[in-house]
PDB file of C-alpha atoms in Angstrom:
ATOM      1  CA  UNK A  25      94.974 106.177  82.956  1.00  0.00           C
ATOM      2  CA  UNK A  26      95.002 107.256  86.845  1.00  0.00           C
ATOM      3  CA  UNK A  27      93.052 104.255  89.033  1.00  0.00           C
ATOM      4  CA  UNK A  28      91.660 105.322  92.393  1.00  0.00           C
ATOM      5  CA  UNK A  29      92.934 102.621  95.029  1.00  0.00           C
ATOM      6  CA  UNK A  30      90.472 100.487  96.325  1.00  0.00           C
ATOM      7  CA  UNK A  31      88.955 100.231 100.531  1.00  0.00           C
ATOM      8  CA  UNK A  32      90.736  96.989 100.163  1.00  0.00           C
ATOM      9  CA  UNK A  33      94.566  95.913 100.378  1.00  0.00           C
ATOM     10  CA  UNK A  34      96.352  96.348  97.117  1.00  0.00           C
ATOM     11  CA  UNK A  35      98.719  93.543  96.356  1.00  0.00           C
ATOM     12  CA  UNK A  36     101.691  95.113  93.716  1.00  0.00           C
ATOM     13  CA  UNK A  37     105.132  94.584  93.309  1.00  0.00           C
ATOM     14  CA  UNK A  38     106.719  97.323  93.300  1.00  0.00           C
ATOM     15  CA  UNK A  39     105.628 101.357  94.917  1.00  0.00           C
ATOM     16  CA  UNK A  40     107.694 104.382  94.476  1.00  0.00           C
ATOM     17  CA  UNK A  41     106.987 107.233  96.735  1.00  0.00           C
ATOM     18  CA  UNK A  42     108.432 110.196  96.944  1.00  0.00           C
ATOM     19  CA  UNK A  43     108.858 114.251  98.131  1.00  0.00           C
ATOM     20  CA  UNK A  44     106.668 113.413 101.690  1.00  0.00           C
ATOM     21  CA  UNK A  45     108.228 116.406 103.575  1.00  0.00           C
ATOM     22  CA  UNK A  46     108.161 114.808 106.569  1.00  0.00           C
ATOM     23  CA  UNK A  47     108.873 117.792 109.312  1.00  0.00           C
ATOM     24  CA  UNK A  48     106.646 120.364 106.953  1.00  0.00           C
ATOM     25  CA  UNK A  49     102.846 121.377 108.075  1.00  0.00           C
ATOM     26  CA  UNK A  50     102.219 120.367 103.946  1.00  0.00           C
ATOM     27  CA  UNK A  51     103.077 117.114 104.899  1.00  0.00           C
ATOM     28  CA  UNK A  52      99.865 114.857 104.267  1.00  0.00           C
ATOM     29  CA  UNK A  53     100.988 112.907 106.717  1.00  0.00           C
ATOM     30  CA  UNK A  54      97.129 111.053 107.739  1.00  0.00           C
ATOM     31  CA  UNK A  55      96.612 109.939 104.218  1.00  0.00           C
ATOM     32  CA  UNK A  56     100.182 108.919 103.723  1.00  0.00           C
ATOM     33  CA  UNK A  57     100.013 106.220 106.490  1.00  0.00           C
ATOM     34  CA  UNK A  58      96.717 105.081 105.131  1.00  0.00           C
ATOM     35  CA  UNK A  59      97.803 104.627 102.066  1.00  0.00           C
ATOM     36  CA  UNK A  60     100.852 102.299 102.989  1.00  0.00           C
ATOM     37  CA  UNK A  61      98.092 100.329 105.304  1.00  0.00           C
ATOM     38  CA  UNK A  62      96.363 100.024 101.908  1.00  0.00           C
ATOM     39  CA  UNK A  63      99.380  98.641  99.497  1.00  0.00           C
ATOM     40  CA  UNK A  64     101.305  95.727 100.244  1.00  0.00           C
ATOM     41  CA  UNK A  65     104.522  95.302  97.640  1.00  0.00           C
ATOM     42  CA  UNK A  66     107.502  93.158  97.831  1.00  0.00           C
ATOM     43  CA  UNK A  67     109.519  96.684  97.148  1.00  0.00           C
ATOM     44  CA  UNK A  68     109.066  99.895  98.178  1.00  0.00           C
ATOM     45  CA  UNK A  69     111.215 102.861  96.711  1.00  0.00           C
ATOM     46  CA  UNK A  70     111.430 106.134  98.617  1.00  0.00           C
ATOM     47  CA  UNK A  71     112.716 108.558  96.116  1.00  0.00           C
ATOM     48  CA  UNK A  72     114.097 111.561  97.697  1.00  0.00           C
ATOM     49  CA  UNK A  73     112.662 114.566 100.188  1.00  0.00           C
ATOM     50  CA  UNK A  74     111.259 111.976 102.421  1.00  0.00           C
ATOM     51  CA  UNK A  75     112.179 114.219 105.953  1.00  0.00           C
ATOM     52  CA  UNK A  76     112.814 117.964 104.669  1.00  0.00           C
ATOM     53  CA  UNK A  77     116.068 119.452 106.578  1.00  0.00           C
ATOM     54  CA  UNK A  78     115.748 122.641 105.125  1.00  0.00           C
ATOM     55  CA  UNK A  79     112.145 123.392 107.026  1.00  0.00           C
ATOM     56  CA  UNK A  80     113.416 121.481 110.037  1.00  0.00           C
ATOM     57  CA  UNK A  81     116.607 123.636 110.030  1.00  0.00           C
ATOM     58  CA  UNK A  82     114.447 126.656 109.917  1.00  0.00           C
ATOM     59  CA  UNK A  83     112.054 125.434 112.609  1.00  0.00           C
ATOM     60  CA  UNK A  84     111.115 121.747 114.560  1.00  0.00           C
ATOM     61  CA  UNK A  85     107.662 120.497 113.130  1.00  0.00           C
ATOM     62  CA  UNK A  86     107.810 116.917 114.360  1.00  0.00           C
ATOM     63  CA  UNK A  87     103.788 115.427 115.211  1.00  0.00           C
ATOM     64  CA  UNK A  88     103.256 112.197 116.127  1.00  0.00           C
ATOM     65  CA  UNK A  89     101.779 111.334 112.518  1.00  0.00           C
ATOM     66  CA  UNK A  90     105.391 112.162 111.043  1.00  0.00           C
ATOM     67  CA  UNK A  91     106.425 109.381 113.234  1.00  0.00           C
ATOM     68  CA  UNK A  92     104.300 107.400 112.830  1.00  0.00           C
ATOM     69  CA  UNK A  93     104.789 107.090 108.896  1.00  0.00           C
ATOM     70  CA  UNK A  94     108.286 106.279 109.792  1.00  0.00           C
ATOM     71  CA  UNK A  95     107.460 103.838 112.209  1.00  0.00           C
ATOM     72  CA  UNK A  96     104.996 102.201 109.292  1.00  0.00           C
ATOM     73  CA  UNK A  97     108.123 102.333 106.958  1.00  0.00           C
ATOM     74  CA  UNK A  98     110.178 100.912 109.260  1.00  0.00           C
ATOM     75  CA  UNK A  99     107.857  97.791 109.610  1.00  0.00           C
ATOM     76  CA  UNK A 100     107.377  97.113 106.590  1.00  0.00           C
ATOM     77  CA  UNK A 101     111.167  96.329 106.137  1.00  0.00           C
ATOM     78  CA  UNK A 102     110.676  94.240 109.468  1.00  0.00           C
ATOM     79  CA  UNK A 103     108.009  92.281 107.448  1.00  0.00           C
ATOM     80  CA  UNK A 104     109.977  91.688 104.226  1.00  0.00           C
ATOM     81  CA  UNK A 105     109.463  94.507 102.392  1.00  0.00           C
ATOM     82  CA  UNK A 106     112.855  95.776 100.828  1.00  0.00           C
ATOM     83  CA  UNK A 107     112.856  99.523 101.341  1.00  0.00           C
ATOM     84  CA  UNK A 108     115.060 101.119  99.450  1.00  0.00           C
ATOM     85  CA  UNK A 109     115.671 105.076 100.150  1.00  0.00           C
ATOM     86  CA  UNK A 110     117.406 107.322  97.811  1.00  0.00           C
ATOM     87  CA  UNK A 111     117.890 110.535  99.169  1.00  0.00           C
ATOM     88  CA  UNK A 112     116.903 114.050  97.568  1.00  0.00           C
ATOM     89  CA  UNK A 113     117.616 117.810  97.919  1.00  0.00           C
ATOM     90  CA  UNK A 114     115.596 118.584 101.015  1.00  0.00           C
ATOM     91  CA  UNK A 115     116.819 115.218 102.736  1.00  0.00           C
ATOM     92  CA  UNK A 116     120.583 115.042 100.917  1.00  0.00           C
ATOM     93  CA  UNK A 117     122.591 114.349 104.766  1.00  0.00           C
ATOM     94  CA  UNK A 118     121.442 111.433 104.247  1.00  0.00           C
ATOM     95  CA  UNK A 119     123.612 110.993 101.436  1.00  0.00           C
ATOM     96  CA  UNK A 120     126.713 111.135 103.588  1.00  0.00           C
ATOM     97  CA  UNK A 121     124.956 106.880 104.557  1.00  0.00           C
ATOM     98  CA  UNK A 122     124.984 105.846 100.926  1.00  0.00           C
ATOM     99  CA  UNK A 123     125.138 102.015 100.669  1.00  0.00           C
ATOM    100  CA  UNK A 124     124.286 101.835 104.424  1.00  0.00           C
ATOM    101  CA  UNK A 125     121.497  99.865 105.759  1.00  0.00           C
ATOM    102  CA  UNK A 126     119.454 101.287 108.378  1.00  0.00           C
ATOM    103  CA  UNK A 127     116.415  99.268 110.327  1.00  0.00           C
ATOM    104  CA  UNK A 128     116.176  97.198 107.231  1.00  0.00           C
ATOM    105  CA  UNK A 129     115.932  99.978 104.629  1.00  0.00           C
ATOM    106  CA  UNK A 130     119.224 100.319 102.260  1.00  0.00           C
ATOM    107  CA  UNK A 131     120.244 104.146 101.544  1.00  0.00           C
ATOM    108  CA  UNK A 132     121.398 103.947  97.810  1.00  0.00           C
ATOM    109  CA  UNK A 133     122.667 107.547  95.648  1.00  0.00           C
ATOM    110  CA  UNK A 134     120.833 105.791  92.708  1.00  0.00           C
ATOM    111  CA  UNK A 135     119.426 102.294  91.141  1.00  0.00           C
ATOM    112  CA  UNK A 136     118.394 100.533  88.652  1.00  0.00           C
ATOM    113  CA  UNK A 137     115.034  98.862  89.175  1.00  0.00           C
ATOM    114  CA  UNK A 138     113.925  95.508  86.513  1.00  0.00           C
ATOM    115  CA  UNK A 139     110.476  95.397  85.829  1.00  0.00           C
ATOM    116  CA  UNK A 140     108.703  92.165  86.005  1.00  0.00           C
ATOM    117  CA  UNK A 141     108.380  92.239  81.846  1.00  0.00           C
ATOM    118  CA  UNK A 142     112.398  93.355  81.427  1.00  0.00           C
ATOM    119  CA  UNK A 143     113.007  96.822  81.574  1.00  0.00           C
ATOM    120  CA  UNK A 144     115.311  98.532  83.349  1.00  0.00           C
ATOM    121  CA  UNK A 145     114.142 101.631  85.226  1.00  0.00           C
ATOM    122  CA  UNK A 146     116.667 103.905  86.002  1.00  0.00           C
ATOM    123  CA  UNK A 147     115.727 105.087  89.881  1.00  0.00           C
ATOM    124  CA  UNK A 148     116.525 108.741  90.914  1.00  0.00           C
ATOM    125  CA  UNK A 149     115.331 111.883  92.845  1.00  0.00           C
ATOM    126  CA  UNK A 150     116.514 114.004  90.167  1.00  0.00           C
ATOM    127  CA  UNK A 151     117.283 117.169  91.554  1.00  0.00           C
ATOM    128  CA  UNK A 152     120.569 116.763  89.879  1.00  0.00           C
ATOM    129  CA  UNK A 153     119.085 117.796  86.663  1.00  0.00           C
ATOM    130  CA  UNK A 154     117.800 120.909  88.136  1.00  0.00           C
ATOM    131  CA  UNK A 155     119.257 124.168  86.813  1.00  0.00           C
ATOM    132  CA  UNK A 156     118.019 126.478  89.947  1.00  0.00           C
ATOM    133  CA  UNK A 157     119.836 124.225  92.789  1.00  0.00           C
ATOM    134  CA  UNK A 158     122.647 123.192  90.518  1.00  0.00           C
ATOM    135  CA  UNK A 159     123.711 126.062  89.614  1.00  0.00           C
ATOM    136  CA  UNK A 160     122.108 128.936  92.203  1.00  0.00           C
ATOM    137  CA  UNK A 161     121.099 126.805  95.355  1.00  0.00           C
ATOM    138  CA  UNK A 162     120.317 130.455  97.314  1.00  0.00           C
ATOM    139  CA  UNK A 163     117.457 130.768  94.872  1.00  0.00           C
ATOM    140  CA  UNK A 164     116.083 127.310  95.223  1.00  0.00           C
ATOM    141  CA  UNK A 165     115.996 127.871  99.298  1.00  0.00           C
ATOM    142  CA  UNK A 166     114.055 131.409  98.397  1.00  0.00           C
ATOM    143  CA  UNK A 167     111.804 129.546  96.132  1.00  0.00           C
ATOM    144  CA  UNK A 168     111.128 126.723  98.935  1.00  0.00           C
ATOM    145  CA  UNK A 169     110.242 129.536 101.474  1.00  0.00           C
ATOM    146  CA  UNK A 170     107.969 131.410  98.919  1.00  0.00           C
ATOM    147  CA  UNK A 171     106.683 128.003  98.099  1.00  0.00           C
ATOM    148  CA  UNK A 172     105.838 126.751 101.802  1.00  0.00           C
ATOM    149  CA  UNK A 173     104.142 130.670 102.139  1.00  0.00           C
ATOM    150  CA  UNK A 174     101.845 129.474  99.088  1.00  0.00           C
ATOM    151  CA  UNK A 175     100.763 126.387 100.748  1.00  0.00           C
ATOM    152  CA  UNK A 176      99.783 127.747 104.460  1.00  0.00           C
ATOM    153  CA  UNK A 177      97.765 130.187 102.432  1.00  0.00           C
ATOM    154  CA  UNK A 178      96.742 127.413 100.632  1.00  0.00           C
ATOM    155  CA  UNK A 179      95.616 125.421 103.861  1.00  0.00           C
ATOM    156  CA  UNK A 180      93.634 128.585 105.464  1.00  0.00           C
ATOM    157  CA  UNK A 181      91.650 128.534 101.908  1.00  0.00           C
ATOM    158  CA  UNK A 182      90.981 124.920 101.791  1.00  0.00           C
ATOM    159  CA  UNK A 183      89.958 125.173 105.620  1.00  0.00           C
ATOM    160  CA  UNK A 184      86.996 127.775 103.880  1.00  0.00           C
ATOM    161  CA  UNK A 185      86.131 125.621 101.085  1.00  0.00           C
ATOM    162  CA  UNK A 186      86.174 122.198 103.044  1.00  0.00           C
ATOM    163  CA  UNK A 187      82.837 124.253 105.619  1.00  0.00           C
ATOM    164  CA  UNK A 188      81.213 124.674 102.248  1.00  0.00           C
ATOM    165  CA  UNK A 189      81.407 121.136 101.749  1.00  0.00           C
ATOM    166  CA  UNK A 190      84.160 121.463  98.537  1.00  0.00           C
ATOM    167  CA  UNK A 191      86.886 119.619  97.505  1.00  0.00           C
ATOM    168  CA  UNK A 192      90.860 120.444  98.123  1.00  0.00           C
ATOM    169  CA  UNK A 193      92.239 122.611  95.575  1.00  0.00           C
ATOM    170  CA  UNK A 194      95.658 123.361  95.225  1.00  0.00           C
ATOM    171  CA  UNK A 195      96.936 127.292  94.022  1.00  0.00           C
ATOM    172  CA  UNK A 196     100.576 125.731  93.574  1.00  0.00           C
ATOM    173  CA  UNK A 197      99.283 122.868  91.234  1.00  0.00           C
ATOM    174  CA  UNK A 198      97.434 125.579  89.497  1.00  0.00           C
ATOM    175  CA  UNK A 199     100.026 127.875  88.694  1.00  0.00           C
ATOM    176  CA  UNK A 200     102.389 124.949  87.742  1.00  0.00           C
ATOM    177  CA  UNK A 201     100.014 124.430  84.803  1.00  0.00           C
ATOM    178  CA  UNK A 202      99.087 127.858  84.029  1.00  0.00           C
ATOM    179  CA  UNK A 203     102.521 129.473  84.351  1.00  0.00           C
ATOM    180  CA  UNK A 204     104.473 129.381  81.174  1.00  0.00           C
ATOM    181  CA  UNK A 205     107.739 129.656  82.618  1.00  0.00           C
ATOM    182  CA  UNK A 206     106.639 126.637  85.246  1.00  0.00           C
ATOM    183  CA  UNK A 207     105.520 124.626  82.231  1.00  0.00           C
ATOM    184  CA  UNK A 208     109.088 125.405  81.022  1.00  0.00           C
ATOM    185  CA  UNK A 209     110.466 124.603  83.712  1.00  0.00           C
ATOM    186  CA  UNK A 210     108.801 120.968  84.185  1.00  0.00           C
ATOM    187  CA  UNK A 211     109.857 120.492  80.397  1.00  0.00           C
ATOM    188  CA  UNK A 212     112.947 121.099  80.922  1.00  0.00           C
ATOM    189  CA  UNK A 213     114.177 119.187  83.628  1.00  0.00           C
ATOM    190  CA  UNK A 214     111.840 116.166  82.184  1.00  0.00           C
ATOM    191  CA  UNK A 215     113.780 115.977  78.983  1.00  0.00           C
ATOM    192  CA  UNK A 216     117.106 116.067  80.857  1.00  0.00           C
ATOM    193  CA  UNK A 217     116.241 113.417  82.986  1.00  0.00           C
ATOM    194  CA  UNK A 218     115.020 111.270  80.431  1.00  0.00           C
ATOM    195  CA  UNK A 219     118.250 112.510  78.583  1.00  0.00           C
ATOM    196  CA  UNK A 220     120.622 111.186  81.246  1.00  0.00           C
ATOM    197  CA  UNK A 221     118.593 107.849  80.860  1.00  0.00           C
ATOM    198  CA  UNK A 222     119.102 107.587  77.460  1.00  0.00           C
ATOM    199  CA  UNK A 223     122.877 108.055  78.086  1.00  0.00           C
ATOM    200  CA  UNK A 224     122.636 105.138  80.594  1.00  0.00           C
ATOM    201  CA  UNK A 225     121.155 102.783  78.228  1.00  0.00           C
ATOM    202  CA  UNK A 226     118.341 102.062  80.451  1.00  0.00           C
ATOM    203  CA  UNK A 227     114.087 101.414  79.413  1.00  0.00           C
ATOM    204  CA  UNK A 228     112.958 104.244  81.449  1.00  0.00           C
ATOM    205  CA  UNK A 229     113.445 106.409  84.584  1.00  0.00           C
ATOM    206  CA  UNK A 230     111.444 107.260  87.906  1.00  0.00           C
ATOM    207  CA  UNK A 231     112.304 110.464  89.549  1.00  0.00           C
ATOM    208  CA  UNK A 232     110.363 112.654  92.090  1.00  0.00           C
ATOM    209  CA  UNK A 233     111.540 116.480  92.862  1.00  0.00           C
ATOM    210  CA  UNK A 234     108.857 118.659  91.163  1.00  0.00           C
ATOM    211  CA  UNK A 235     105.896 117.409  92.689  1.00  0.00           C
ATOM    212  CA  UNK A 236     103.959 116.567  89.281  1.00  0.00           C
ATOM    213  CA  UNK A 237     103.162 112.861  88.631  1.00  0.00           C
ATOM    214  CA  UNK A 238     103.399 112.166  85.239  1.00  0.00           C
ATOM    215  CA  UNK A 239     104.019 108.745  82.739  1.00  0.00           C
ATOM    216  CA  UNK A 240     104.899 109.170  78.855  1.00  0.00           C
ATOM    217  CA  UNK A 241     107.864 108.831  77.118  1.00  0.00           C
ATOM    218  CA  UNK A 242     110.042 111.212  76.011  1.00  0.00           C
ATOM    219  CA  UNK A 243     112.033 110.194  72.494  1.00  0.00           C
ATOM    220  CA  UNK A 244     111.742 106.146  73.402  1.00  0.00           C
ATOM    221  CA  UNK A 245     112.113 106.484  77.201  1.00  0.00           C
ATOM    222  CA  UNK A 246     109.685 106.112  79.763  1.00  0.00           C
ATOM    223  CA  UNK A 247     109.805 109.075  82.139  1.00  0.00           C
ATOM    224  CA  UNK A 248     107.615 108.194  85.564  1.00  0.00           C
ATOM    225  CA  UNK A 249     107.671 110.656  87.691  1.00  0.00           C
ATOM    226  CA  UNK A 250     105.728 109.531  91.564  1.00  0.00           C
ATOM    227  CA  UNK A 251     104.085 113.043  92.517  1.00  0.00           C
ATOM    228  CA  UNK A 252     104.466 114.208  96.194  1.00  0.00           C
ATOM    229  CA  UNK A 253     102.538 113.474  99.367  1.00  0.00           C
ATOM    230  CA  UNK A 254     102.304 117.481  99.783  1.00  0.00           C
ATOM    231  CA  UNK A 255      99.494 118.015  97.058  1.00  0.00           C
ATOM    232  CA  UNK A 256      99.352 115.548  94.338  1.00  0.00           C
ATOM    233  CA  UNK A 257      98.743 112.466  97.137  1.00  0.00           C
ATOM    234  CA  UNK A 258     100.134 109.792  94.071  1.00  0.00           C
ATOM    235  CA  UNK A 259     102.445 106.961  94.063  1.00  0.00           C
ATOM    236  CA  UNK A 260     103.777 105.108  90.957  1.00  0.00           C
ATOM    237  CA  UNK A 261     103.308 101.671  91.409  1.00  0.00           C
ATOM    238  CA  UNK A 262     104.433  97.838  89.565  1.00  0.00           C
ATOM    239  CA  UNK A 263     101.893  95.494  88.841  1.00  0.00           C
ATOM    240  CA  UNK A 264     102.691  91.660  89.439  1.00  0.00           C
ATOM    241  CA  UNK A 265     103.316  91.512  85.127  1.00  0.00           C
ATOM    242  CA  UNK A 266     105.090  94.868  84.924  1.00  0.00           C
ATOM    243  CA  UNK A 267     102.629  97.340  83.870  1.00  0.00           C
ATOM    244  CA  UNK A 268     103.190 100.526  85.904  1.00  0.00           C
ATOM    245  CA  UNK A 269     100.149 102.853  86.709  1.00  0.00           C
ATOM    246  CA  UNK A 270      99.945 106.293  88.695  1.00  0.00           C
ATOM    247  CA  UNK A 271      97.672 106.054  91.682  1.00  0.00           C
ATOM    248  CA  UNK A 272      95.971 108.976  92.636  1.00  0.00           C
ATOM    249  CA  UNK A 273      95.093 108.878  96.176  1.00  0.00           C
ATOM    250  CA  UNK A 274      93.558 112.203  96.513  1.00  0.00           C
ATOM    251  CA  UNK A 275      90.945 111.048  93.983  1.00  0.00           C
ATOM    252  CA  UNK A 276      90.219 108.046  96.238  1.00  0.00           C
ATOM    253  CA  UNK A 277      90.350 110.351  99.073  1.00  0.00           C
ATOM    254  CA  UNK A 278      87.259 112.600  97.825  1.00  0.00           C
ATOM    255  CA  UNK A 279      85.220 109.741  96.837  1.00  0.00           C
ATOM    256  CA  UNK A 280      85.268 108.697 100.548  1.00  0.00           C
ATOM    257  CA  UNK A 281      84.777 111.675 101.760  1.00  0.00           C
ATOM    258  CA  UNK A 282      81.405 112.154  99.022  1.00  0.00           C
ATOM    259  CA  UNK A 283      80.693 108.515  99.956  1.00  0.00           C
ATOM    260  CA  UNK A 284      80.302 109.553 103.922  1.00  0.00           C
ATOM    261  CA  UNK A 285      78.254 112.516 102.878  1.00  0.00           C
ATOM    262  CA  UNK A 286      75.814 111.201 101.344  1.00  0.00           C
ATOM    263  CA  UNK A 287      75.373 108.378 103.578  1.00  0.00           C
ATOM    264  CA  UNK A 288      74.736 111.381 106.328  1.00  0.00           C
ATOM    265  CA  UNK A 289      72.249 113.271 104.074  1.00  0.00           C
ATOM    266  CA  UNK A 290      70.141 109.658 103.870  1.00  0.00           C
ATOM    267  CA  UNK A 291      70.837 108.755 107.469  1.00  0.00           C
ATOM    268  CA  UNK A 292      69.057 112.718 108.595  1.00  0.00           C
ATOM    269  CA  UNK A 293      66.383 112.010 105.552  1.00  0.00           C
ATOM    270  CA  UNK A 294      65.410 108.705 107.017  1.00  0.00           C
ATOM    271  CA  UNK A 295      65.003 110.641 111.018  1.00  0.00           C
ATOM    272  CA  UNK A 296      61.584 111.562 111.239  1.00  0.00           C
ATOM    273  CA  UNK A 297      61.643 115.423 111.558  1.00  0.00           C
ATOM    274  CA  UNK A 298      61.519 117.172 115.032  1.00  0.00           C
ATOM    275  CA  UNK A 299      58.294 118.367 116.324  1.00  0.00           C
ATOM    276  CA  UNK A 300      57.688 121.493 118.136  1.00  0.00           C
ATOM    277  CA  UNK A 301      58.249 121.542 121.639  1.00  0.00           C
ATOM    278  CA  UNK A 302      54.495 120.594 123.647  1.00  0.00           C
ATOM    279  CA  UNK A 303      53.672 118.610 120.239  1.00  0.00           C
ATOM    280  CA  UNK A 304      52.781 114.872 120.673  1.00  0.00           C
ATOM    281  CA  UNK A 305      53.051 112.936 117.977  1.00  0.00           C
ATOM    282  CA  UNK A 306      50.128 110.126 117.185  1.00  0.00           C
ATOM    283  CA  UNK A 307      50.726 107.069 117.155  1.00  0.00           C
TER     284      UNK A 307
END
């Protein structure tokens, strides 16, 4: 079952994060860096698409919140964190570093994480086990465009629904789950994953790359897969005795943002109510 983080600092051992898109405008950059101010772990996984090169080859979206997730990244390694990055599709020239160590964080191809109970998670991006960039990359950069398209509509929507006062809803999510061929898709490259994991004689297997967190195994392997900090807002996450748990950040997000509401509805119920102008009132 999803938890909703709590206002205070989480204590876990392990986080894996993953598909950020830093240098995208779908980059949910604000509630990224609150979210690492929230969680404290002794290790902290980035799995893959963490700065996208293909948008930042196309154009230069840099803010100052990009950089300043980095900067948080950067000292949490400083602070003993160990922050270990293993590069994806949209970030893969940072493969061309593998077993370098940069500011503290160690740039790996792949790993093999041990739970605090045992098991051995196998720790990949997993775009290798996608058919589309494996085998017809052209189409996967066609599908990225048509996909960043869907989420600046997406944004000019939301920007409608959040002056109504309703939550974020997400058209790409949506068709992801109502699309058969997407549901094939996710199916697909699940079981292959969890396929390869099998092969490497390992408990289970965290991967990011299709922006849909999910936990359940797959013919006796675990498959975890993190989310994305695009839509999803989730992190997988070790707790001090091993159990691992999908935090959904977006849920803790609207319960914040329903919590401040209704504190301003009682705050304007408790004002006593304007009178017209030239109106005294008695006292």
């Amino acid at each position: 079952m999803n938890q909703e983080p709590s206002t205070h600092v989480m204590k876990v051992r392990t986080v894996w994060i993953s598909d950020l898109h830093l240098g995208t405008p779908g980059c949910q950059a604000s509630a990224l860096l609150a979210f690492l101010r929230d969680v404290e772990c002794d290790t902290l996984y980035l799995v893959g698409d963490i700065v996208d090169g293909w948008q930042l080859k196309r154009s230069w979206y840099w803010p100052q919140s990009h950089n300043d997730v980095v900067q948080k990244i950067m000292r949490k390694a400083r602070k003993g964190t160990h922050v270990v990055f293993v590069p994806g599709n949209h970030d893969e020239f940072a493969r061309r570093y593998v077993s370098h160590n940069f500011g503290g964080v160690d740039v790996v191809e792949d790993c093999i994480h041990i739970t605090a109970d045992g098991r051995k998670l196998w720790v990949t991006h997993g775009d290798l086990f996608d058919g589309v960039i494996q085998c017809a990359k052209w189409l996967a950069y066609v599908g990225d465009a048509a996909y960043e398209f869907t989420l600046r509509m997406n944004r000019h929507f939301n920007r409608l629904r959040a002056r109504i006062g309703l939550p974020y809803w997400s058209l790409s999510r949506y068709l992801k789950l109502k699309v058969k061929r997407a549901v094939s898709y996710v199916s697909d490259f699940e079981e292959a994953v969890a396929r390869e994991a099998r092969k490497r004689g390992v408990h289970g297997v965290v991967c990011g790359h299709i922006h849909q967190a999910e936990m359940r195994e797959i013919d006796g392997i675990l498959y975890c897969n993190d989310g994305d900090w695009v839509e999803s807002l989730t992190a997988l996450v070790e707790h001090a005795d091993g159990r691992l748990e999908i935090l959904d950040y977006s849920a803790h997000l609207l319960a914040q943002h329903a919590l401040a509401r209704a504190k301003a509805s009682s705050v304007t119920a408790a004002e006593p109510a304007a009178l017209p102008e030239g109106v005294v009132a008695k006292r």
